[in-house]
CSV table of C-alpha atoms in Angstrom, one decimal:
chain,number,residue,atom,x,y,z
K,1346,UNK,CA,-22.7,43.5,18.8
K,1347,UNK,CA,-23.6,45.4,22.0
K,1348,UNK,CA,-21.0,46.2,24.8
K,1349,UNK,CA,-21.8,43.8,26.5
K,1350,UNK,CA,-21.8,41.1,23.9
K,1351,UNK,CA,-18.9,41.0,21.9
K,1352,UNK,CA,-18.4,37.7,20.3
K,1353,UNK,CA,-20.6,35.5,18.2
K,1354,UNK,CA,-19.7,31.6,17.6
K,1355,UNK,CA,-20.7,30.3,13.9
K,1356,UNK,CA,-20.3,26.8,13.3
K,1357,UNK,CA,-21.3,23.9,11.3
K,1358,UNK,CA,-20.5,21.0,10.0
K,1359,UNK,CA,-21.2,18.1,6.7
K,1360,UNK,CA,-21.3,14.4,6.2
K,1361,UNK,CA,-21.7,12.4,3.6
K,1362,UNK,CA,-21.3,8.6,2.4
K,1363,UNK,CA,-21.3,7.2,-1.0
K,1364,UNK,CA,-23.2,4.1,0.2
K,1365,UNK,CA,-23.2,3.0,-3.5
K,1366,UNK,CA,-19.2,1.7,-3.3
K,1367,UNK,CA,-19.9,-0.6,-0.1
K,1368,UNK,CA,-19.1,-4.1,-2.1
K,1369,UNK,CA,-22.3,-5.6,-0.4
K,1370,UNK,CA,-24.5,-2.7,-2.7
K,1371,UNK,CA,-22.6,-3.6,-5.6
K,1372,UNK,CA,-22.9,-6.8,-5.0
K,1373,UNK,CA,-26.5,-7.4,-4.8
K,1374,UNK,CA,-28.2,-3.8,-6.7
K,1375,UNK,CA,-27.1,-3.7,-10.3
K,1376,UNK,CA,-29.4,-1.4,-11.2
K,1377,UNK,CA,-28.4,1.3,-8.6
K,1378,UNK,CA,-25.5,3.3,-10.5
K,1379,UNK,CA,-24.8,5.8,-7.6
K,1380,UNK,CA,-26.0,6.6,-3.7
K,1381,UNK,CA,-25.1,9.0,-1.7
K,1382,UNK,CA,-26.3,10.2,1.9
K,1383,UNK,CA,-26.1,13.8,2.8
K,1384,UNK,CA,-26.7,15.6,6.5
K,1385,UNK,CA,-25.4,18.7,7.5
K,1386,UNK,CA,-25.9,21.9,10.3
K,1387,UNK,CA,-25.2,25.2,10.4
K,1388,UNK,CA,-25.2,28.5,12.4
K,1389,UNK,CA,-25.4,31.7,10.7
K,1390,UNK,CA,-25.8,35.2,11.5
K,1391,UNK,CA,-27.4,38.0,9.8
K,1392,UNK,CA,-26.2,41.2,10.6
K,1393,UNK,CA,-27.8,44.8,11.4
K,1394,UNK,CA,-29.4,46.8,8.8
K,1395,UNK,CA,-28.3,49.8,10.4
K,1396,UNK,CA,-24.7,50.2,10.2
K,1397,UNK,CA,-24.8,51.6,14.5
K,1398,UNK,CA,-27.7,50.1,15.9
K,1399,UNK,CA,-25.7,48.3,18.7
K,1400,UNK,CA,-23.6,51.5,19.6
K,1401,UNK,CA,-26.5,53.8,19.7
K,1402,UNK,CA,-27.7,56.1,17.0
K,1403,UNK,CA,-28.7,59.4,17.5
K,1404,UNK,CA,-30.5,61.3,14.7
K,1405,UNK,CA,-32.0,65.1,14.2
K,1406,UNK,CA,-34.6,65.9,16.3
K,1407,UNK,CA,-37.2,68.5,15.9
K,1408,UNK,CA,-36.0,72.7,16.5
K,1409,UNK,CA,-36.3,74.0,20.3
K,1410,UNK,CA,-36.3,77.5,20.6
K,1411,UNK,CA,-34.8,78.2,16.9
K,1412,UNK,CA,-31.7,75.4,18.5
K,1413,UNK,CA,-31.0,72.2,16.5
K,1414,UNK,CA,-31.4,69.3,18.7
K,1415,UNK,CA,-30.5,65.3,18.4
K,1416,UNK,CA,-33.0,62.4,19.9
K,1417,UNK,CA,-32.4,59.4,20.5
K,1418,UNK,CA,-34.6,57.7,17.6
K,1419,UNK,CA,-34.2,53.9,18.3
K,1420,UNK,CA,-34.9,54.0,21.6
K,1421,UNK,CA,-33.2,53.1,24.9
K,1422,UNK,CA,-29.5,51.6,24.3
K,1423,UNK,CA,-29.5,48.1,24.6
K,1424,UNK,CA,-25.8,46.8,25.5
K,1425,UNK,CA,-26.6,42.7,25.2
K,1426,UNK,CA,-27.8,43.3,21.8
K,1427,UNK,CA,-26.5,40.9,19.3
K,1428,UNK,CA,-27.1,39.2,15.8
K,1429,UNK,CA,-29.8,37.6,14.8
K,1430,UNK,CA,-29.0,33.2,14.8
K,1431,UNK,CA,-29.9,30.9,12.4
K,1432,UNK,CA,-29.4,27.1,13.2
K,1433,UNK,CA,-29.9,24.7,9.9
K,1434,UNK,CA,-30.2,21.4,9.6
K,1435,UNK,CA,-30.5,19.4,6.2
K,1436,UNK,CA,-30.6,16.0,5.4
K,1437,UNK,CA,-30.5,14.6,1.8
K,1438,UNK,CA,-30.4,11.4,-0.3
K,1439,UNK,CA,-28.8,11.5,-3.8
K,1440,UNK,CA,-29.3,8.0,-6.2
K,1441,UNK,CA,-29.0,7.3,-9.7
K,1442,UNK,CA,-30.4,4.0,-11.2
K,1443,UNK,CA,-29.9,2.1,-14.5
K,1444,UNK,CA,-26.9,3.5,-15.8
K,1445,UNK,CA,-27.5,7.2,-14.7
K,1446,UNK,CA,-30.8,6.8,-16.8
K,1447,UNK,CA,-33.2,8.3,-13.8
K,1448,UNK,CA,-31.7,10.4,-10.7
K,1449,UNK,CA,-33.4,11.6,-8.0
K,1450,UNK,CA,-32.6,14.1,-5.3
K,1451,UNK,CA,-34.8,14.0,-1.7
K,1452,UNK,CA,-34.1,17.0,0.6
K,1453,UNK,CA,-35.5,17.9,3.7
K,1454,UNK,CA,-34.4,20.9,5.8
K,1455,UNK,CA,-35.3,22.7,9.0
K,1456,UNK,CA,-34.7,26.1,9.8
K,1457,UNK,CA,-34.9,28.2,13.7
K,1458,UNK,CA,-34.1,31.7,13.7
K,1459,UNK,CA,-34.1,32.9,17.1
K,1460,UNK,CA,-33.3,36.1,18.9
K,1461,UNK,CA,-35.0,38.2,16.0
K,1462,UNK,CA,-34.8,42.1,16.6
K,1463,UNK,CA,-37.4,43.8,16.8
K,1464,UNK,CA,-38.1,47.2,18.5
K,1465,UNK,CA,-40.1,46.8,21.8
K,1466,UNK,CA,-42.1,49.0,23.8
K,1467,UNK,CA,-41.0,48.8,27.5
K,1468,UNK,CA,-43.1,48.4,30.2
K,1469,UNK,CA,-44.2,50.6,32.6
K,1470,UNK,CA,-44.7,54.2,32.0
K,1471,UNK,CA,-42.2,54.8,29.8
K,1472,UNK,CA,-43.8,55.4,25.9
K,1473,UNK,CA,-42.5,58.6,24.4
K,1474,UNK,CA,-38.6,59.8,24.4
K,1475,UNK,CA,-37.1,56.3,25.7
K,1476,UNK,CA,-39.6,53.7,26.0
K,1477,UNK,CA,-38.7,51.7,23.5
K,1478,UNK,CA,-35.7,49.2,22.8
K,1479,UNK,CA,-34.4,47.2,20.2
K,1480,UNK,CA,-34.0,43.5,21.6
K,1481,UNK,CA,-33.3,40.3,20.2
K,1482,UNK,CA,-36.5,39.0,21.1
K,1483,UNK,CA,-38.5,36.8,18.5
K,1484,UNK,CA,-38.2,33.5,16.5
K,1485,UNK,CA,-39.4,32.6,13.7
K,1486,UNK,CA,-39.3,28.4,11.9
K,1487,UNK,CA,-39.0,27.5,8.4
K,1488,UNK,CA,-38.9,23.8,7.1
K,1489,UNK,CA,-39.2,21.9,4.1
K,1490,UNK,CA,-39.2,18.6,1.2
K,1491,UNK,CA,-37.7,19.1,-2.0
K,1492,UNK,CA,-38.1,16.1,-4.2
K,1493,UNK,CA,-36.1,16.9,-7.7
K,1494,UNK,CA,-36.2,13.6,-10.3
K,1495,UNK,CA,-34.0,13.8,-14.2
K,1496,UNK,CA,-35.2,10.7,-16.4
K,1497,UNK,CA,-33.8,9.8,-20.2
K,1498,UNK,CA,-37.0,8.7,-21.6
K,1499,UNK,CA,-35.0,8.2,-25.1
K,1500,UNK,CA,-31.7,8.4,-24.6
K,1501,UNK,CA,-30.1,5.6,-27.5
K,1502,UNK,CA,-32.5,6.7,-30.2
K,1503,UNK,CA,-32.6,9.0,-33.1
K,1504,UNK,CA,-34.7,11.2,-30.7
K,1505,UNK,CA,-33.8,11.8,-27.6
K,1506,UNK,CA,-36.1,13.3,-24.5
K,1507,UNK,CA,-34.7,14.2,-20.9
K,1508,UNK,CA,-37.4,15.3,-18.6
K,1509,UNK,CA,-36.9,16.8,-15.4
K,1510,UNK,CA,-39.7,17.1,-12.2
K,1511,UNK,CA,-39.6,19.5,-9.3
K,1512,UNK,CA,-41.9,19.3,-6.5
K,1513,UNK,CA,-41.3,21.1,-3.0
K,1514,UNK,CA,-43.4,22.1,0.0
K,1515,UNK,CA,-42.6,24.9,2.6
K,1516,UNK,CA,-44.0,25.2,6.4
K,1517,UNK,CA,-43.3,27.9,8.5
K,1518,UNK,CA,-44.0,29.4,12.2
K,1519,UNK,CA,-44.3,32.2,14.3
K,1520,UNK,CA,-42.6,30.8,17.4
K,1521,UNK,CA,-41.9,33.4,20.2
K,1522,UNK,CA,-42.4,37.1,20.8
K,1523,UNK,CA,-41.4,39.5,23.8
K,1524,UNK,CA,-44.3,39.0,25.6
K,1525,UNK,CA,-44.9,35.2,25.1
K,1526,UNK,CA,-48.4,36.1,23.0
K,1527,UNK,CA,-49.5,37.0,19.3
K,1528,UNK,CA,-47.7,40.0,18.2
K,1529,UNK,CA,-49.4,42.0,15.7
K,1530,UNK,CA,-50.9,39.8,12.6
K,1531,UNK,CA,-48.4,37.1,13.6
K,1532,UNK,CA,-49.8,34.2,16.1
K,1533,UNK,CA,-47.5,32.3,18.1
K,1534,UNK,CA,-47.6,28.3,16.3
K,1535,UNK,CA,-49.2,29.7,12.9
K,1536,UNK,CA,-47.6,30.3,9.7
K,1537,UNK,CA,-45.9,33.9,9.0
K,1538,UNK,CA,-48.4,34.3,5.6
K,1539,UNK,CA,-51.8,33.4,7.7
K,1540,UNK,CA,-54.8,34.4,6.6
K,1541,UNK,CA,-57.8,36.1,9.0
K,1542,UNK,CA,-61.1,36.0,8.1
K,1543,UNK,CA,-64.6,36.3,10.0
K,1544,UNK,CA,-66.0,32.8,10.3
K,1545,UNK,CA,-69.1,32.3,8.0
K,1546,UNK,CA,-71.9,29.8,9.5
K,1547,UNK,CA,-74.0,29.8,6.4
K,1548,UNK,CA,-77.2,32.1,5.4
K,1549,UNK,CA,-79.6,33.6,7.8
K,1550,UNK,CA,-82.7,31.5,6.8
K,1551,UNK,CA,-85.2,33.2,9.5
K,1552,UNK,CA,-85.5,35.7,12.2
K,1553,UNK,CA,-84.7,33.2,14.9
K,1554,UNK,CA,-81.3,32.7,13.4
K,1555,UNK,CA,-80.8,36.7,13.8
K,1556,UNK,CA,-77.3,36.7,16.2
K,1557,UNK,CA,-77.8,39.2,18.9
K,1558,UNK,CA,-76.4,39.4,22.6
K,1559,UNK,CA,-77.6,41.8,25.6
K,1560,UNK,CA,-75.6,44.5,26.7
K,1561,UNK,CA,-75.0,45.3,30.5
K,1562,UNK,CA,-78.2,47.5,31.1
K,1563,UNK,CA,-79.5,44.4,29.7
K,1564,UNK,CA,-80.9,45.9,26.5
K,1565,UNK,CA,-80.8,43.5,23.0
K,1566,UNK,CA,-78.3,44.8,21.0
K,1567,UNK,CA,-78.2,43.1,17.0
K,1568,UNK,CA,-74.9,42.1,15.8
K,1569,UNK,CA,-73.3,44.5,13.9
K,1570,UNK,CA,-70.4,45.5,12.0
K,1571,UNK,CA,-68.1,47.4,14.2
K,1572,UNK,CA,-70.7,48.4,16.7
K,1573,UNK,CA,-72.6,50.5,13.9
K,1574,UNK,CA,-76.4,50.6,14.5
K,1575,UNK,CA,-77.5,51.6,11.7
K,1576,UNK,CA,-76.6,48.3,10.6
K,1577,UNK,CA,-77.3,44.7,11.4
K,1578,UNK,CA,-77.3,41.4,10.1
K,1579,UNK,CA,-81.1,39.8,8.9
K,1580,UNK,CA,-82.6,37.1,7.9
K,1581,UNK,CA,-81.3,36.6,3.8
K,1582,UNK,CA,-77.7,38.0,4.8
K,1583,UNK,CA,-74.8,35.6,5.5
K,1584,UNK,CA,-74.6,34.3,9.5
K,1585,UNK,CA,-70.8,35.6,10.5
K,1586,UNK,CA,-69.5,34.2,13.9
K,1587,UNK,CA,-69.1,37.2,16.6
K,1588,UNK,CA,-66.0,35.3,18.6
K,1589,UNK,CA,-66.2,36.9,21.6
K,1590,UNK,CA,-69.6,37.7,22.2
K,1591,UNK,CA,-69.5,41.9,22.2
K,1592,UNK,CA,-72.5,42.2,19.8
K,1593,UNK,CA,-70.1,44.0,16.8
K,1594,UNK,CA,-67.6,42.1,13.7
K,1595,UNK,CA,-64.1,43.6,15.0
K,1596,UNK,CA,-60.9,42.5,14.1
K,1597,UNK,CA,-60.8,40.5,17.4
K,1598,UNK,CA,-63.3,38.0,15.8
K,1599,UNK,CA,-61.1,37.1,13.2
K,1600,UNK,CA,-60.0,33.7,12.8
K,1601,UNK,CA,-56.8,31.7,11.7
K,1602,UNK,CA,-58.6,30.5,7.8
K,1603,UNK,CA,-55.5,28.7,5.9
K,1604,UNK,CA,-52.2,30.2,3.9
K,1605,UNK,CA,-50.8,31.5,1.0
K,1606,UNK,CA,-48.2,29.1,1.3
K,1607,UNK,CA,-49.2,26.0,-1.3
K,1608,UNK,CA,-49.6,22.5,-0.4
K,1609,UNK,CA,-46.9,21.9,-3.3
K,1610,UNK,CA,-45.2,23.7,-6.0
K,1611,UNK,CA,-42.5,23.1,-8.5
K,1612,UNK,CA,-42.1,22.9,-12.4
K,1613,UNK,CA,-41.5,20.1,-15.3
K,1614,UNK,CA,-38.5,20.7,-17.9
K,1615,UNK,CA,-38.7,18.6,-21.1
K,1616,UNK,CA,-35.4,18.9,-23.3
K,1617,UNK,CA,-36.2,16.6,-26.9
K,1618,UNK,CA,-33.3,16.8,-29.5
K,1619,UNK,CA,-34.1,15.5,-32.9
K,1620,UNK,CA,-31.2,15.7,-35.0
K,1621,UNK,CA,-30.4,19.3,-35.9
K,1622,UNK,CA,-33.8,20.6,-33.9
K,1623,UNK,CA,-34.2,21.0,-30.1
K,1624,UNK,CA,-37.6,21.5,-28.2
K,1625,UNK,CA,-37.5,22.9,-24.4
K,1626,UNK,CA,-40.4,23.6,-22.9
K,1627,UNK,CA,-41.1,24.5,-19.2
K,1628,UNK,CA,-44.2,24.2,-17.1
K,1629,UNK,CA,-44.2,25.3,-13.7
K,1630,UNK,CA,-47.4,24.7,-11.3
K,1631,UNK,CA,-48.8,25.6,-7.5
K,1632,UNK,CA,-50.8,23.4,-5.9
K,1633,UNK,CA,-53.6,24.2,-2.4
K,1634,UNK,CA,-52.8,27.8,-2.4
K,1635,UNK,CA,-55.2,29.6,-0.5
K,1636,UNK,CA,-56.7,33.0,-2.0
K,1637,UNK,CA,-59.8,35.1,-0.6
K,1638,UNK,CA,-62.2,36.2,-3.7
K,1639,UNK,CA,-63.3,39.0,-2.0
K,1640,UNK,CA,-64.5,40.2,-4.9
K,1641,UNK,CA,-66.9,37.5,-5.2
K,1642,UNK,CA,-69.3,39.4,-3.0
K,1643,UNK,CA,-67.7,42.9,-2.9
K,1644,UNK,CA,-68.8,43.8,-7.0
K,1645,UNK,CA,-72.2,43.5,-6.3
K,1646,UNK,CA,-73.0,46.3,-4.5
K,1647,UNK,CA,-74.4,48.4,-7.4
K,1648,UNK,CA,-71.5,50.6,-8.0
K,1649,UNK,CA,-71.0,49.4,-12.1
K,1650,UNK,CA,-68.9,52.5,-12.8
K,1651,UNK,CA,-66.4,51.9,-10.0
K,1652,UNK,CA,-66.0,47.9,-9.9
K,1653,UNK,CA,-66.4,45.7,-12.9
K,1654,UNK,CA,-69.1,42.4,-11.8
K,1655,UNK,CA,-66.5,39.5,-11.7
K,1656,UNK,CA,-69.4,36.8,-10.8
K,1657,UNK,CA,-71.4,34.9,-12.7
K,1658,UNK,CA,-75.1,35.3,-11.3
K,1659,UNK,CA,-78.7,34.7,-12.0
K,1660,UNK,CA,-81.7,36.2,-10.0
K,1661,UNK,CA,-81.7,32.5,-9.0
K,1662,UNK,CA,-78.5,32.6,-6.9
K,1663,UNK,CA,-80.0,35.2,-4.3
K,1664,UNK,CA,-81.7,34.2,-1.0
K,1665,UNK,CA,-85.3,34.9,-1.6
K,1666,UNK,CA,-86.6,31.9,1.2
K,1667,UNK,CA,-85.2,29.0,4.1
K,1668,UNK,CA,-83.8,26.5,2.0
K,1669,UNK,CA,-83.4,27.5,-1.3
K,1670,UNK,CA,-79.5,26.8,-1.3
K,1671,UNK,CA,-78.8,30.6,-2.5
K,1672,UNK,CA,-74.6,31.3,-2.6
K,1673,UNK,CA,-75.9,35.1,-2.2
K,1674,UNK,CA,-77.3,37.3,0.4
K,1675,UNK,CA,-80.4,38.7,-0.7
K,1676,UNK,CA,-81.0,40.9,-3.2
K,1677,UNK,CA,-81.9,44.2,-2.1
K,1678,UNK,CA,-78.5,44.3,0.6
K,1679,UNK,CA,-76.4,45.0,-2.5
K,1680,UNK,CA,-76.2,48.7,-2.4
K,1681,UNK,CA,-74.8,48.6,1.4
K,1682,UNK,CA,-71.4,48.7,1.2
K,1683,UNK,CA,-70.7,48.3,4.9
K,1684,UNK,CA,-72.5,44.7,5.2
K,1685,UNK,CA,-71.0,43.6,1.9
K,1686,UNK,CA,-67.4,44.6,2.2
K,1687,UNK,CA,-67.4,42.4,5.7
K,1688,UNK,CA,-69.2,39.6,3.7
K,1689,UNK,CA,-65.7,39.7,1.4
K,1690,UNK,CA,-63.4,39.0,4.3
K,1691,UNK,CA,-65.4,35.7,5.6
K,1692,UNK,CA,-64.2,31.9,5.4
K,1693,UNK,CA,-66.9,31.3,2.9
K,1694,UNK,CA,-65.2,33.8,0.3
K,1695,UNK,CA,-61.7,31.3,0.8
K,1696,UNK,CA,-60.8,29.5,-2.0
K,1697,UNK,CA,-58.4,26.8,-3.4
K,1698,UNK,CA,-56.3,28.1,-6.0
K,1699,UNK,CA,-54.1,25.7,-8.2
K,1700,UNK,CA,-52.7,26.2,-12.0
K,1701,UNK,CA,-49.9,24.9,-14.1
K,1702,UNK,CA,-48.8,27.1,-16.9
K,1703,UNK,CA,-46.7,27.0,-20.0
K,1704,UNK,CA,-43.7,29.4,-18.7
K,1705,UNK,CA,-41.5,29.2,-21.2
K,1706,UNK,CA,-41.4,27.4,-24.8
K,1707,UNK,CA,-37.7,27.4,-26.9
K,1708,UNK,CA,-37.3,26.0,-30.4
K,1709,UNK,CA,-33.7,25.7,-31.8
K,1710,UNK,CA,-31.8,24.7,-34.7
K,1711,UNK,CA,-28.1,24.1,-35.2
K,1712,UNK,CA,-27.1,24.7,-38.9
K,1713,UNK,CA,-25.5,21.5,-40.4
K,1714,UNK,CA,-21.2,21.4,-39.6
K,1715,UNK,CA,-20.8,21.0,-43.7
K,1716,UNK,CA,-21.8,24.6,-43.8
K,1717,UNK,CA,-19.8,25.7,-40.7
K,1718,UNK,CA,-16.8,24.4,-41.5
K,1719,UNK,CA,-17.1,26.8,-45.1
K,1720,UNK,CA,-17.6,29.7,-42.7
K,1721,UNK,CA,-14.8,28.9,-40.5
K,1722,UNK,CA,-17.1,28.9,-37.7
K,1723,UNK,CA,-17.6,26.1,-34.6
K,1724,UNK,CA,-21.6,26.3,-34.6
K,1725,UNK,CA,-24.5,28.6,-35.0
K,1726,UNK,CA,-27.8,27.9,-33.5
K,1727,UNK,CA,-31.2,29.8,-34.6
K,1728,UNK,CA,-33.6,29.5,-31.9
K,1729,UNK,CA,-36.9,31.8,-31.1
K,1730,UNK,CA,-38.2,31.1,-27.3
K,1731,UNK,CA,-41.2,33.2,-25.6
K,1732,UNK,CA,-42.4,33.6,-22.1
């Protein structure tokens, strides 16, 4: 910690109760073998990565006059500088019913991590040797459901088959900077993995759709990416939204689209026995991901030799008139790069992503005890398993 800031406090604390052994559960729900609630909360700290950042580090500078010198590299010394907090709260509910045959596990947690460090620049005229300070200064949310159910589907048969389901979700939020605004690609209430795009308002269909604004000297300037004239969007091309009206696609016109983070993810176990045999075979899935096919638009631009054509397209598909429903700009824009890469980064190359994969797929067999027992051996089991 800095000098001024010399102790931390770390608490927490768990509860639980076995609701399941009141006498009035047992009384009256046969068929629940076991309940349990769960809550707990936490503080932790995570220490510095550098070993000296709260005592001040100094680290070779560049040569002065043939002289080695030291500078000080992270900045002004910050004496209040401390660890980085974490408060936790989680809250579960544990059951089992008929006779441990199905159990399920609910979870929910919430996370705050405040006073994140982060170096700032200072203000005033200060950039350069010392204008700059690390500070704990940002925060940062993370919260969750975890649902996790086990079921005996044949448990007092010849067979038997235990199947196990996993499904979770995860939010999380930029909450504070420094300054009190957006810092950097991260915007203050929006998740850490956002995605940015340029807002897409459909196709161009005529020239009265053509976006333009007038300049100061009151000339009519065409939109354009980054202010470059020698471009311009037309009729056939896609219509982007210019956000804030300065006639050019900047980054500032980029808009909050969706996030990598999936609406749900998890994975399904299945465990079947058969006398000597056993099966186990795992699935794992992602649901309402969010994923930009940039490429969609981007391996059309002519250039065969350099990116392979990843879309399926007829002649059909292009704009050729007002109407006619095309996905794709017009034809003959397919050898400007400049237009087509921006085309890639719109909300209308966004798309849903979900899959659910075979991840992993064991066979086993246990060789008979008969034959153990000659080879003064417990157990040997053959399996072959593959990813």
């Amino acid at each position: 910690f800095g000098a001024k800031n010399r102790w931390g406090t770390f608490p927490s604390i768990a509860g639980g109760w076995n609701f399941s052994e009141e006498s009035f559960i047992k009384d009256n729900l046969e068929w629940l073998s076991f309940g349990k609630i769960r809550a707990s909360w936490g503080r932790s700290g995570m220490h510095f990565e550098e070993c000296y950042l709260a005592l001040g580090s100094l680290y070779s500078g560049q040569p002065f006059m043939g002289e080695s010198t030291l500078s000080w590299g992270n900045g002004l010394y910050n004496e209040e500088l401390s660890w980085e907090k974490t408060d936790q709260y989680d809250f579960g509910l544990d059951m089992d019913f008929f006779n441990y045959r199905l159990n399920l596990t609910i979870d929910y947690y919430y996370k705050y991590t405040r006073a994140l460090i982060n170096k700032e620049v200072l203000p005033g005229d200060m950039y350069g040797f010392n204008g700059v300070q690390w500070r704990n200064t940002m925060a940062i949310s993370n919260e969750g459901l975890e649902l996790d159910a086990k079921i005996d589907i044949l448990r007092d048969t010849e067979v038997k088959w235990r199947t196990r389901f996993n499904v979770s979700r995860n939010w999380n939020r930029f909450r504070k900077s420094y300054s009190g605004r957006d810092f950097q690609e991260k915007v203050i209430g929006k998740p850490l993995s956002g995605i940015y795009l340029f807002k897409d308002l459909g196709m161009i269909e005529s020239d009265a759709d053509v976006p333009y604004v007038f300049d100061q000297s009151g000339k009519k300037q065409m939109l354009s990416p980054e202010g470059d004239e020698e471009y311009f969007f037309t009729k056939g091309m896609r219509r982007i939204a210019d956000i804030n009206g300065d006639g050019q696609l900047t980054d500032d016109d980029l808009v909050y689209a969706g996030t990598t983070l999936p609406q749900a993810y998890g994975g399904l176990v299945n465990e079947i026995r058969w006398k000597n045999f056993d099966v186990n075979v795992l699935l794992t899935y992602t649901l309402g991901r969010k994923m930009v096919n940039s490429f969609k638009y981007s391996t059309l631009q002519g250039r065969l030799g350099v990116y392979p054509v990843f879309s399926n397209v007829s002649l059909s598909d292009f704009w050729q008139y007002a109407g006619d429903g095309s996905k794709y700009q017009t034809l003959g824009l397919y050898g400007n790069s400049t237009l087509i890469n921006i085309t890639g980064q719109t909300t209308a190359a966004l798309e849903n992503a979900h899959y659910c994969r075979l991840k992993q797929l064991t066979i086993g067999y246990n060789l008979p005890k008969r034959i153990m027992k000659k080879l003064w051996l417990d157990g040997i089991r053959v399996f072959v398993t593959g990813e």
